[in-house]
Short mmCIF file of C-alpha atoms in Angstrom, two decimals:
data_model
loop_
_atom_site.label_atom_id
_atom_site.label_comp_id
_atom_site.label_asym_id
_atom_site.label_seq_id
_atom_site.Cartn_x
_atom_site.Cartn_y
_atom_site.Cartn_z
CA MET A 869 0.00 -0.19 -0.05
CA TRP A 870 1.28 3.56 -0.96
CA ARG A 871 0.26 7.12 -1.03
CA ASP A 872 0.68 9.14 -4.21
CA LYS A 873 2.60 12.10 -3.15
CA MET A 874 0.54 14.41 -5.57
CA SER A 875 -2.98 13.44 -5.18
CA GLN A 876 -2.85 12.11 -1.68
CA THR A 877 -4.69 9.01 -3.05
CA VAL A 878 -4.23 5.83 -1.17
CA HIS A 879 -3.22 2.74 -3.77
CA VAL A 880 -2.45 -1.11 -3.23
CA LYS A 881 0.58 -2.12 -5.03
CA ASN A 882 1.19 -5.41 -6.26
CA VAL A 883 4.73 -6.13 -7.34
CA GLY A 884 5.19 -7.65 -10.69
CA LEU A 885 1.41 -7.78 -11.17
CA ARG A 886 1.23 -11.21 -9.33
CA GLY A 887 -2.50 -11.87 -8.81
CA VAL A 888 -3.65 -9.01 -10.85
CA THR A 889 -6.45 -9.63 -13.64
CA VAL A 890 -5.47 -7.59 -16.45
CA ALA A 891 -7.88 -8.90 -19.14
CA ASP A 892 -9.89 -11.87 -20.21
CA THR A 893 -9.06 -14.62 -22.20
CA LYS A 894 -10.88 -17.82 -23.71
CA ILE A 895 -7.41 -19.74 -24.76
CA SER A 896 -6.03 -21.32 -21.49
CA PHE A 897 -6.96 -21.83 -17.99
CA ILE A 898 -4.64 -22.73 -14.63
CA ASP A 899 -6.13 -23.73 -11.62
CA GLY A 900 -2.46 -23.57 -9.46
CA ASP A 901 -3.87 -25.17 -6.21
CA ASN A 902 -5.15 -28.23 -7.83
CA GLY A 903 -2.48 -28.51 -10.95
CA ILE A 904 -5.01 -27.88 -13.73
CA LEU A 905 -4.16 -26.81 -16.97
CA LEU A 906 -6.65 -26.38 -19.72
CA TYR A 907 -6.55 -25.45 -23.47
CA ARG A 908 -9.72 -24.08 -24.78
CA GLY A 909 -11.52 -26.05 -21.89
CA PHE A 910 -9.43 -29.55 -22.55
CA ARG A 911 -7.35 -30.88 -20.04
CA ILE A 912 -3.46 -30.99 -20.94
CA GLU A 913 -3.23 -34.73 -19.64
CA GLU A 914 -6.04 -35.84 -22.31
CA LEU A 915 -4.43 -33.85 -25.08
CA ALA A 916 -0.92 -35.09 -24.36
CA ASN A 917 -2.18 -38.64 -24.52
CA ALA A 918 -4.61 -38.47 -27.40
CA SER A 919 -3.89 -35.37 -29.73
CA THR A 920 -1.04 -34.01 -31.66
CA PHE A 921 0.52 -30.80 -31.91
CA MET A 922 -1.07 -29.73 -35.00
CA GLU A 923 -4.43 -30.37 -33.83
CA VAL A 924 -3.85 -28.63 -30.49
CA ALA A 925 -2.31 -25.81 -32.54
CA TYR A 926 -5.24 -25.57 -34.64
CA LEU A 927 -7.75 -25.75 -31.50
CA ILE A 928 -5.63 -22.92 -29.65
CA LEU A 929 -6.13 -20.67 -32.91
CA TYR A 930 -9.53 -21.59 -33.84
CA GLY A 931 -11.27 -22.34 -30.57
CA VAL A 932 -12.53 -25.64 -31.73
CA LEU A 933 -11.08 -29.07 -32.32
CA PRO A 934 -11.00 -29.92 -36.18
CA ASP A 935 -12.37 -32.72 -37.86
CA LYS A 936 -10.02 -34.94 -40.12
CA LYS A 937 -10.48 -33.26 -43.24
CA THR A 938 -10.35 -29.68 -41.51
CA LEU A 939 -6.95 -30.86 -39.90
CA GLU A 940 -5.26 -32.40 -43.07
CA ASP A 941 -6.06 -28.85 -44.54
CA PHE A 942 -4.52 -26.95 -41.83
CA GLU A 943 -1.41 -29.33 -41.62
CA ASN A 944 -1.05 -28.87 -45.73
CA ARG A 945 -1.28 -25.32 -44.95
CA VAL A 946 1.48 -25.16 -42.18
CA MET A 947 3.61 -27.57 -44.57
CA GLY A 948 3.23 -25.13 -47.46
CA ALA A 949 4.49 -22.36 -45.27
CA ARG A 950 7.74 -24.03 -44.27
CA SER A 951 10.38 -22.50 -46.74
CA LEU A 952 12.23 -19.59 -45.85
CA PRO A 953 13.14 -16.55 -47.91
CA ASP A 954 16.69 -16.64 -49.39
CA TYR A 955 17.57 -13.33 -47.69
CA VAL A 956 16.62 -14.81 -44.15
CA VAL A 957 18.78 -17.70 -44.90
CA ASN A 958 21.65 -15.43 -46.22
CA ASN A 959 21.32 -13.19 -43.14
CA LEU A 960 21.88 -16.40 -41.13
CA ARG A 961 25.23 -17.28 -42.69
CA ASN A 962 26.37 -13.75 -42.12
CA LEU A 963 25.88 -13.98 -38.52
CA PRO A 964 28.49 -14.76 -35.75
CA GLN A 965 28.70 -18.49 -35.26
CA ASN A 966 28.51 -17.94 -31.34
CA ALA A 967 25.34 -15.91 -31.58
CA ALA A 968 22.88 -16.99 -29.10
CA PRO A 969 19.93 -18.97 -30.74
CA MET A 970 17.17 -17.11 -29.01
CA ASP A 971 18.93 -13.81 -30.26
CA VAL A 972 19.16 -15.30 -33.88
CA LEU A 973 15.28 -16.35 -33.64
CA GLN A 974 14.38 -12.99 -32.59
CA SER A 975 16.07 -11.15 -35.15
CA SER A 976 15.04 -13.57 -38.04
CA ILE A 977 11.49 -13.45 -37.00
CA ALA A 978 11.76 -9.75 -37.56
CA ALA A 979 13.45 -10.13 -40.93
CA LEU A 980 10.66 -12.50 -42.02
CA SER A 981 8.08 -9.95 -41.18
CA MET A 982 9.38 -7.64 -44.05
CA SER A 983 8.30 -9.98 -46.91
CA ASP A 984 4.97 -11.14 -45.35
CA PRO A 985 2.14 -10.34 -47.97
CA ASP A 986 -0.35 -9.89 -45.05
CA LEU A 987 1.86 -7.52 -42.71
CA ASN A 988 -0.04 -4.27 -43.64
CA GLU A 989 -3.62 -5.95 -43.27
CA ASP A 990 -4.74 -6.39 -39.99
CA SER A 991 -7.92 -8.21 -40.26
CA ARG A 992 -8.43 -11.27 -38.35
CA SER A 993 -7.89 -13.47 -41.35
CA ALA A 994 -4.46 -11.82 -42.08
CA ASN A 995 -3.32 -12.48 -38.68
CA VAL A 996 -4.43 -15.98 -38.77
CA ASN A 997 -2.42 -16.48 -42.10
CA MET A 998 0.54 -14.73 -40.42
CA ALA A 999 0.18 -17.17 -37.50
CA ILE A 1000 0.29 -20.17 -39.91
CA ARG A 1001 3.54 -18.89 -41.32
CA LEU A 1002 5.15 -18.15 -38.12
CA LEU A 1003 4.05 -21.83 -36.99
CA ALA A 1004 5.55 -23.33 -39.89
CA ARG A 1005 8.96 -21.30 -40.04
CA MET A 1006 10.12 -21.03 -36.55
CA PRO A 1007 11.04 -24.93 -36.52
CA VAL A 1008 13.04 -24.20 -39.98
CA LEU A 1009 14.66 -21.33 -38.61
CA VAL A 1010 15.91 -23.10 -35.40
CA ALA A 1011 16.92 -26.14 -37.37
CA ALA A 1012 18.80 -23.87 -40.08
CA TRP A 1013 20.51 -22.06 -37.57
CA HIS A 1014 21.67 -25.20 -35.91
CA ARG A 1015 23.24 -26.15 -39.00
CA ILE A 1016 24.73 -23.08 -40.24
CA SER A 1017 26.38 -22.58 -36.67
CA GLN A 1018 28.18 -25.96 -37.39
CA ARG A 1019 29.25 -24.75 -40.88
CA LEU A 1020 26.72 -26.99 -42.49
CA ASP A 1021 23.95 -26.27 -45.02
CA PRO A 1022 20.19 -26.19 -43.97
CA LEU A 1023 18.16 -29.20 -45.04
CA PRO A 1024 15.06 -28.82 -47.03
CA SER A 1025 11.94 -30.01 -45.44
CA ASP A 1026 10.31 -33.36 -45.84
CA ASP A 1027 6.62 -33.35 -46.61
CA ALA A 1028 6.17 -36.96 -45.65
CA LEU A 1029 7.24 -36.01 -41.93
CA SER A 1030 5.14 -34.69 -39.24
CA HIS A 1031 5.94 -31.22 -37.79
CA ALA A 1032 7.97 -32.59 -35.06
CA ALA A 1033 9.78 -35.23 -37.19
CA ASN A 1034 10.47 -32.85 -39.81
CA PHE A 1035 12.09 -30.41 -37.31
CA LEU A 1036 14.63 -33.35 -35.89
CA TRP A 1037 15.29 -34.27 -39.40
CA GLN A 1038 16.13 -30.52 -40.26
CA PHE A 1039 18.01 -30.44 -37.03
CA HIS A 1040 19.94 -33.35 -36.53
CA GLY A 1041 20.20 -34.57 -40.45
CA GLU A 1042 18.68 -37.59 -39.84
CA LYS A 1043 15.19 -39.38 -39.86
CA PRO A 1044 14.21 -39.86 -36.29
CA ASP A 1045 12.11 -42.82 -35.30
CA ALA A 1046 8.56 -42.75 -34.78
CA GLU A 1047 8.64 -42.87 -30.78
CA THR A 1048 11.05 -39.85 -30.73
CA ALA A 1049 9.11 -37.98 -33.10
CA ARG A 1050 5.90 -38.78 -31.12
CA ASP A 1051 7.66 -37.82 -27.97
CA LEU A 1052 8.85 -34.25 -29.17
CA ASP A 1053 5.34 -33.65 -30.33
CA THR A 1054 3.90 -34.36 -27.08
CA CYS A 1055 6.35 -31.80 -25.65
CA LEU A 1056 5.33 -29.26 -28.16
CA VAL A 1057 1.67 -29.81 -26.98
CA LEU A 1058 2.79 -29.28 -23.22
CA HIS A 1059 4.28 -26.04 -24.09
CA ALA A 1060 1.71 -24.74 -26.80
CA ASP A 1061 0.20 -22.04 -23.97
CA HIS A 1062 -0.01 -21.21 -20.47
CA THR A 1063 -2.15 -18.16 -20.12
CA PHE A 1064 -0.68 -14.74 -18.97
CA ASN A 1065 2.75 -15.77 -18.55
CA ALA A 1066 5.75 -13.23 -19.07
CA SER A 1067 6.49 -13.70 -22.80
CA THR A 1068 2.65 -14.18 -23.53
CA PHE A 1069 1.85 -10.97 -21.69
CA ALA A 1070 4.73 -9.21 -23.54
CA CYS A 1071 3.31 -10.24 -26.96
CA ARG A 1072 -0.16 -8.81 -25.71
CA GLU A 1073 1.34 -5.66 -24.27
CA VAL A 1074 3.10 -4.84 -27.72
CA VAL A 1075 0.15 -5.69 -30.07
CA SER A 1076 -2.04 -3.52 -27.68
CA THR A 1077 -0.39 -0.38 -29.27
CA ARG A 1078 -1.67 -1.72 -32.77
CA ALA A 1079 1.98 -3.19 -33.67
CA HIS A 1080 1.84 -6.15 -36.01
CA MET A 1081 1.98 -9.73 -34.99
CA TYR A 1082 5.62 -10.14 -35.57
CA ALA A 1083 6.52 -7.31 -33.12
CA GLY A 1084 4.59 -8.99 -30.61
CA VAL A 1085 6.26 -12.53 -31.30
CA CYS A 1086 9.49 -10.62 -31.22
CA ALA A 1087 8.76 -9.38 -27.80
CA GLY A 1088 7.71 -12.92 -26.60
CA ILE A 1089 10.90 -14.52 -27.88
CA GLY A 1090 12.79 -11.46 -25.97
CA ALA A 1091 10.94 -12.53 -22.75
CA LEU A 1092 11.25 -16.18 -23.05
CA SER A 1093 15.07 -15.87 -23.50
CA GLY A 1094 15.31 -14.83 -19.72
CA SER A 1095 16.43 -17.22 -17.15
CA LEU A 1096 13.54 -16.80 -15.16
CA HIS A 1097 11.40 -17.91 -17.91
CA GLY A 1098 12.07 -20.33 -20.80
CA GLY A 1099 15.77 -19.93 -20.57
CA ALA A 1100 15.27 -22.12 -17.19
CA ASN A 1101 15.69 -25.32 -19.08
CA ALA A 1102 18.99 -24.54 -20.17
CA ARG A 1103 20.15 -23.72 -16.79
CA VAL A 1104 18.61 -26.97 -15.37
CA MET A 1105 20.73 -28.77 -18.04
CA ARG A 1106 23.88 -27.07 -17.00
CA MET A 1107 23.19 -27.94 -13.36
CA LEU A 1108 22.70 -31.55 -14.38
CA LEU A 1109 25.69 -31.72 -16.36
CA GLU A 1110 27.73 -30.01 -13.39
CA LEU A 1111 26.43 -32.70 -10.90
CA GLU A 1112 26.75 -35.84 -13.22
CA LEU A 1113 29.51 -37.28 -11.26
CA GLU A 1114 28.05 -35.82 -7.73
CA LYS A 1115 27.71 -38.66 -5.41
CA ASP A 1116 26.27 -36.62 -2.45
CA ILE A 1117 22.92 -35.03 -3.75
CA PRO A 1118 21.38 -34.25 -0.10
CA GLY A 1119 24.83 -32.43 0.52
CA TRP A 1120 24.65 -30.50 -2.67
CA VAL A 1121 21.14 -29.56 -2.22
CA LYS A 1122 21.97 -28.21 1.43
CA ARG A 1123 24.89 -26.48 0.59
CA GLU A 1124 23.21 -24.65 -2.36
CA LEU A 1125 20.23 -23.41 -0.39
CA ASP A 1126 22.27 -22.57 2.48
CA GLY A 1127 24.63 -20.48 0.17
CA GLY A 1128 21.44 -18.32 -0.88
CA GLY A 1129 21.52 -20.39 -4.30
CA LYS A 1130 18.52 -21.66 -6.34
CA ILE A 1131 17.71 -25.34 -7.54
CA MET A 1132 16.79 -24.43 -11.32
CA GLY A 1133 13.66 -25.81 -12.44
CA MET A 1134 11.91 -26.16 -8.88
CA GLY A 1135 9.22 -23.68 -7.78
CA HIS A 1136 6.29 -21.88 -10.00
CA ALA A 1137 4.69 -18.63 -9.85
CA VAL A 1138 1.20 -20.12 -10.37
CA TYR A 1139 1.36 -23.97 -9.45
CA LYS A 1140 1.18 -24.73 -5.55
CA THR A 1141 1.33 -28.48 -6.67
CA MET A 1142 3.45 -30.42 -9.08
CA ASP A 1143 3.03 -28.68 -12.72
CA PRO A 1144 0.88 -31.13 -14.74
CA ARG A 1145 3.32 -30.57 -17.60
CA ALA A 1146 6.21 -31.98 -15.44
CA LYS A 1147 4.49 -35.40 -14.85
CA PHE A 1148 4.51 -36.11 -18.41
CA LEU A 1149 8.17 -34.99 -19.04
CA LYS A 1150 9.19 -37.13 -15.85
CA ASN A 1151 7.88 -40.15 -17.47
CA MET A 1152 9.05 -39.54 -20.52
CA ALA A 1153 12.70 -38.70 -19.09
CA GLU A 1154 12.70 -42.00 -17.68
CA ARG A 1155 11.49 -44.02 -20.52
CA LEU A 1156 14.07 -41.96 -23.10
CA GLY A 1157 16.75 -42.55 -20.75
CA GLN A 1158 16.22 -46.43 -20.37
CA LYS A 1159 15.88 -46.71 -24.37
CA THR A 1160 19.19 -44.75 -25.06
CA LYS A 1161 20.89 -45.96 -21.69
CA GLN A 1162 21.21 -42.58 -20.24
CA GLU A 1163 19.42 -43.32 -17.11
CA ARG A 1164 21.85 -41.16 -15.35
CA TRP A 1165 19.72 -37.97 -16.21
CA HIS A 1166 16.35 -39.27 -14.66
CA GLU A 1167 17.84 -40.72 -11.91
CA LEU A 1168 19.96 -37.51 -10.94
CA SER A 1169 16.81 -35.49 -11.42
CA THR A 1170 14.63 -37.36 -9.38
CA GLN A 1171 17.29 -37.22 -6.54
CA ILE A 1172 17.47 -33.66 -6.89
CA GLU A 1173 13.67 -33.37 -6.69
CA GLU A 1174 13.32 -35.46 -3.71
CA TYR A 1175 15.76 -33.94 -1.75
CA GLY A 1176 15.07 -30.54 -2.84
CA ILE A 1177 11.44 -30.83 -1.77
CA GLN A 1178 12.11 -31.89 1.73
CA ALA A 1179 15.02 -29.42 2.02
CA PHE A 1180 12.63 -26.51 0.92
CA ARG A 1181 9.96 -27.90 3.33
CA ASP A 1182 12.45 -27.69 6.18
CA ARG A 1183 12.74 -24.18 5.51
CA GLY A 1184 9.10 -23.55 5.67
CA LYS A 1185 8.32 -23.50 1.89
CA MET A 1186 5.99 -26.26 1.37
CA ASN A 1187 5.02 -25.73 -2.37
CA ILE A 1188 8.39 -25.65 -4.19
CA LEU A 1189 8.09 -28.58 -6.52
CA PRO A 1190 9.26 -29.33 -10.21
CA ASN A 1191 7.97 -27.40 -13.07
CA VAL A 1192 8.06 -27.82 -16.98
CA ASP A 1193 11.52 -26.98 -17.08
CA PHE A 1194 12.94 -29.15 -14.67
CA TYR A 1195 12.10 -32.65 -16.84
CA SER A 1196 12.09 -30.94 -20.31
CA ALA A 1197 15.64 -30.37 -19.71
CA PRO A 1198 16.80 -33.98 -19.57
CA VAL A 1199 14.24 -35.15 -22.40
CA TYR A 1200 15.68 -32.46 -24.87
CA HIS A 1201 19.15 -33.52 -23.97
CA ILE A 1202 18.48 -37.09 -24.46
CA MET A 1203 16.99 -36.19 -27.74
CA GLY A 1204 20.24 -34.95 -28.71
CA ILE A 1205 19.34 -31.11 -28.25
CA PRO A 1206 22.15 -28.72 -27.03
CA PHE A 1207 21.07 -26.94 -24.19
CA ASP A 1208 21.15 -23.54 -25.94
CA PHE A 1209 18.69 -24.81 -28.32
CA MET A 1210 16.20 -26.09 -25.55
CA THR A 1211 14.60 -22.51 -25.11
CA PRO A 1212 14.15 -22.30 -29.04
CA ILE A 1213 12.04 -25.80 -29.15
CA PHE A 1214 10.11 -23.91 -26.36
CA ALA A 1215 9.38 -20.93 -28.58
CA ILE A 1216 8.64 -23.66 -31.65
CA SER A 1217 5.47 -24.68 -29.52
CA ARG A 1218 4.67 -21.64 -27.71
CA VAL A 1219 4.25 -19.48 -30.92
CA SER A 1220 1.03 -21.23 -31.32
CA GLY A 1221 -0.26 -19.82 -28.24
CA TRP A 1222 1.47 -16.53 -28.80
CA CYS A 1223 -0.33 -15.98 -31.95
CA ALA A 1224 -3.56 -16.88 -30.46
CA HIS A 1225 -3.50 -14.46 -27.70
CA ILE A 1226 -2.10 -11.60 -29.98
CA ILE A 1227 -5.26 -12.25 -32.21
CA GLU A 1228 -7.39 -12.24 -29.21
CA GLU A 1229 -5.88 -9.19 -27.90
CA LYS A 1230 -6.14 -7.48 -31.32
CA PHE A 1231 -9.78 -8.25 -31.87
CA ALA A 1232 -11.17 -7.99 -28.18
CA ASP A 1233 -14.39 -6.15 -27.49
CA ALA A 1234 -13.69 -2.69 -26.93
CA GLN A 1235 -15.92 -2.80 -23.99
CA GLU A 1236 -14.06 -5.63 -22.29
CA LYS A 1237 -10.77 -3.66 -22.16
CA PRO A 1238 -9.10 -0.67 -22.85
CA ALA A 1239 -6.96 -0.72 -26.15
CA LEU A 1240 -3.75 0.02 -24.67
CA TYR A 1241 -2.17 -1.41 -21.68
CA ARG A 1242 -0.89 1.47 -19.66
CA PRO A 1243 0.12 0.56 -15.93
CA LYS A 1244 0.85 3.10 -13.30
CA ALA A 1245 4.22 2.73 -11.19
CA GLU A 1246 5.01 4.30 -7.81
CA TYR A 1247 7.61 7.40 -8.16
CA VAL A 1248 9.99 7.03 -5.21
CA GLY A 1249 12.54 9.45 -6.72
CA GLU A 1250 13.64 12.96 -5.70
CA TYR A 1251 10.53 14.86 -5.04
CA CYS A 1252 10.77 18.80 -4.23
CA GLY A 1253 7.04 19.59 -4.56
CA LEU A 1254 4.92 20.59 -7.47
CA THR A 1255 7.20 23.04 -8.52
CA GLY A 1256 9.81 20.78 -9.04
CA CYS A 1257 13.67 20.87 -7.55
CA GLU A 1258 15.73 23.70 -8.54
CA TYR A 1259 17.66 23.61 -11.73
CA GLU A 1260 21.30 24.99 -11.33
CA PRO A 1261 23.33 25.93 -14.34
CA ILE A 1262 26.27 23.47 -14.52
CA GLU A 1263 28.97 26.11 -14.13
CA GLU A 1264 27.33 26.48 -10.67
CA ARG A 1265 27.38 22.84 -9.47
CA LYS A 1266 29.77 21.54 -7.16
CA GLY A 1267 31.29 18.30 -7.76
CA GLU A 1268 31.40 15.34 -5.27
#
């Protein structure tokens, strides 16, 4: 609570907008107390078990599940939009080879906007067209940069492969087995949307100014790159790699927390129980580890989870549990994804949710919310009354 120094009005301040409702959405719903995540009303567990990422992307964009013919048409539209303009590929070749993949992705999305034929038409149909192109091209961009950064040529798309399988083919240069492709597809389903998280809110805030969809997605990528958001999975994998040979996990957990450190991938701003997405990824990490004889990553993760939960409880923190990043890191590592490409894969999925939120923001009923986000801030700087502080000419100011 604070008092405006000029108007003397009393306000309640909620730092970081935690718990503050800023708009309505029909796209996804979270019940953090009970560990529930819904996309357009459907439980994430059912979608992860029975659906595909293309079907989920359609559901998120259009608000309904497609029939077989509609889904085929949608998949064909996405497939037909996969190719990158030559100038974008040439731009990739000119970038420093040590450039961060998320920075490359953000700059390349901005470059793609310049040739999108729907960029200057702000209708719903034009925005859906742009969303389909972004959905199609983001995995191609990530895979192309991985190849180019290794001094290899990008590979063409294979229209016989699914969305996830084609990405793995273009990324690794080998056709994936059906089980691995299905596992990645499930990961994409799990990451597709998560209400007003930091990156989604960044997208919506930017397009509330009437900026175009690509500008909003670039903002989302920038927010996702941070270590407290999507970048957390890369930090989880770094942690696991550093602990690969550690034999005293309880001791490490205690030392880390006693020293004021964090256990990456544990805790969530919303969930007070285990993240429902993490449950799927935990099982996936175990199965993939057994399949590839890389059981150590699941074993290590579960030990850190067990001892971490207990250590947090000993410190009076009862709800610090694994989030989606904690187990997505070993899953992607076992799939052969370098840790600095783990967050771009998050973006490959989340772009479906970003685009749906951008469309929802752009075409919200004017009576439901103001056109532009404009929060207030508490000024706590120098204050000399309504007349302002006295300005001294530079020659009269005394040095420190």
